[in-house]
CSV table of C-alpha atoms in Angstrom, one decimal:
chain,number,residue,atom,x,y,z
A,1,MET,CA,-5.7,-1.6,-13.9
A,2,LEU,CA,-5.4,1.3,-11.5
A,3,LYS,CA,-6.6,4.6,-13.0
A,4,THR,CA,-5.4,7.4,-10.9
A,5,ARG,CA,-4.9,11.0,-12.0
A,6,ALA,CA,-2.7,13.3,-9.9
A,7,LYS,CA,-4.4,16.5,-8.7
A,8,TYR,CA,-1.2,18.5,-8.3
A,9,ALA,CA,1.5,19.0,-10.9
A,10,LEU,CA,5.3,19.1,-10.8
A,11,GLY,CA,6.5,22.5,-9.7
A,12,GLN,CA,3.2,23.4,-8.0
A,13,VAL,CA,3.3,24.9,-4.5
A,14,VAL,CA,1.1,23.0,-2.0
A,15,ARG,CA,0.3,23.1,1.7
A,16,HIS,CA,-0.4,20.3,4.2
A,17,ARG,CA,-4.0,20.3,5.4
A,18,LYS,CA,-3.1,19.6,9.1
A,19,HIS,CA,0.6,20.4,9.6
A,20,PRO,CA,2.2,23.8,9.2
A,21,PHE,CA,4.4,23.2,6.1
A,22,ARG,CA,4.3,23.9,2.4
A,23,GLY,CA,6.4,22.7,-0.5
A,24,VAL,CA,6.9,22.2,-4.2
A,25,VAL,CA,5.9,18.9,-5.9
A,26,PHE,CA,9.0,17.3,-7.5
A,27,ASP,CA,7.7,13.8,-8.0
A,28,VAL,CA,4.4,11.8,-7.8
A,29,ASP,CA,3.7,8.2,-7.1
A,30,ALA,CA,0.3,6.9,-8.5
A,31,MET,CA,-0.1,5.1,-5.2
A,32,PHE,CA,1.8,4.6,-2.0
A,33,SER,CA,5.4,3.6,-2.8
A,34,ASN,CA,7.2,4.0,0.5
A,35,THR,CA,8.1,1.4,3.1
A,36,GLU,CA,5.6,-0.4,5.2
A,37,GLU,CA,7.6,0.7,8.3
A,38,TRP,CA,7.1,4.3,7.3
A,39,TYR,CA,3.3,3.7,6.8
A,40,GLN,CA,2.9,1.9,10.1
A,41,ALA,CA,4.6,4.8,11.9
A,42,ILE,CA,1.6,7.0,11.1
A,43,PRO,CA,-1.0,6.8,13.9
A,44,GLU,CA,-3.8,4.5,12.7
A,45,GLU,CA,-6.5,7.1,12.9
A,46,ALA,CA,-4.5,9.4,10.6
A,47,ARG,CA,-3.2,6.8,8.1
A,48,PRO,CA,-4.1,7.7,4.6
A,49,ASN,CA,-5.4,5.2,2.1
A,50,LYS,CA,-2.6,3.7,0.0
A,51,ASP,CA,-4.6,3.8,-3.3
A,52,GLN,CA,-4.2,7.5,-4.1
A,53,PRO,CA,-1.4,9.6,-5.4
A,54,PHE,CA,1.5,10.4,-3.0
A,55,TYR,CA,3.7,13.4,-3.6
A,56,HIS,CA,7.4,14.1,-3.0
A,57,LEU,CA,7.8,17.7,-1.9
A,58,LEU,CA,10.7,20.0,-1.3
A,59,ALA,CA,9.2,21.2,1.9
A,60,GLU,CA,9.7,24.0,4.4
A,61,ASN,CA,8.3,25.1,7.7
A,62,ASP,CA,9.4,27.9,10.1
A,63,GLN,CA,12.4,25.9,11.3
A,64,SER,CA,13.8,23.9,8.5
A,65,TYR,CA,13.9,22.5,4.9
A,66,TYR,CA,13.3,18.8,4.2
A,67,VAL,CA,11.8,16.3,1.7
A,68,ALA,CA,8.2,15.2,2.6
A,69,TYR,CA,6.1,12.3,1.3
A,70,VAL,CA,2.4,13.2,1.5
A,71,SER,CA,-0.9,11.7,0.4
A,72,GLU,CA,-3.1,13.7,-2.0
A,73,GLN,CA,-5.9,13.8,0.6
A,74,ASN,CA,-3.6,15.7,3.0
A,75,LEU,CA,-2.6,18.5,0.5
A,76,VAL,CA,-4.2,21.7,-0.7
A,77,ALA,CA,-3.0,24.0,-3.4
A,78,ASP,CA,-1.2,27.1,-2.1
A,79,TYR,CA,-2.4,30.3,-3.8
A,80,SER,CA,-0.5,32.7,-1.6
A,81,GLY,CA,1.8,33.7,-4.5
A,82,GLU,CA,4.8,33.4,-2.1
A,83,PRO,CA,7.8,31.4,-3.3
A,84,VAL,CA,9.3,28.5,-1.4
A,85,SER,CA,12.8,28.9,-0.1
A,86,HIS,CA,14.0,25.3,-0.2
A,87,PRO,CA,17.8,25.3,-1.1
A,88,ASP,CA,17.4,22.3,-3.5
A,89,LEU,CA,14.8,24.1,-5.7
A,90,PRO,CA,17.4,25.4,-8.2
A,91,ASP,CA,18.6,21.9,-8.9
A,92,LEU,CA,15.2,21.0,-10.4
A,93,PHE,CA,13.3,24.1,-11.2
A,94,GLY,CA,13.6,27.6,-12.8
A,95,GLU,CA,12.6,30.8,-11.1
A,96,PHE,CA,9.2,31.1,-9.4
A,97,GLU,CA,6.7,32.6,-11.8
A,98,ASP,CA,2.9,32.8,-11.8
A,99,GLY,CA,2.6,30.8,-8.7
A,100,HIS,CA,4.7,27.8,-9.7
A,101,TYR,CA,8.2,26.6,-10.6
A,102,PRO,CA,8.9,25.5,-14.1
A,103,LEU,CA,10.8,22.3,-14.5
A,104,GLU,CA,14.5,22.9,-15.5
A,105,PHE,CA,16.9,20.1,-15.1
A,106,GLN,CA,19.2,18.3,-17.4
A,107,MET,CA,19.2,14.5,-17.9
A,108,ASN,CA,22.5,12.7,-17.9
């Protein structure tokens, strides 16, 4: 049985260790759950281990907004206190407060 605990929480703001983007965690996979094609597209020397949490982020950089899928080893907490401006944030979260976004969505 896989025993994995996610380091980052839903609504938490994080940054990528190597690439210039940050985002808000909106989902977590206990281990890699994307396609093999996506995984193989990562250069071999940079490929993360599949047996760790992977995070779905509402991400932003200086040019755009997008959804990112990032391994835990490639993330660090963002303590800047700056909100993220992704346009989809209001669909899932409340207003930015105390460095994170509270979950606020309704189930159908």
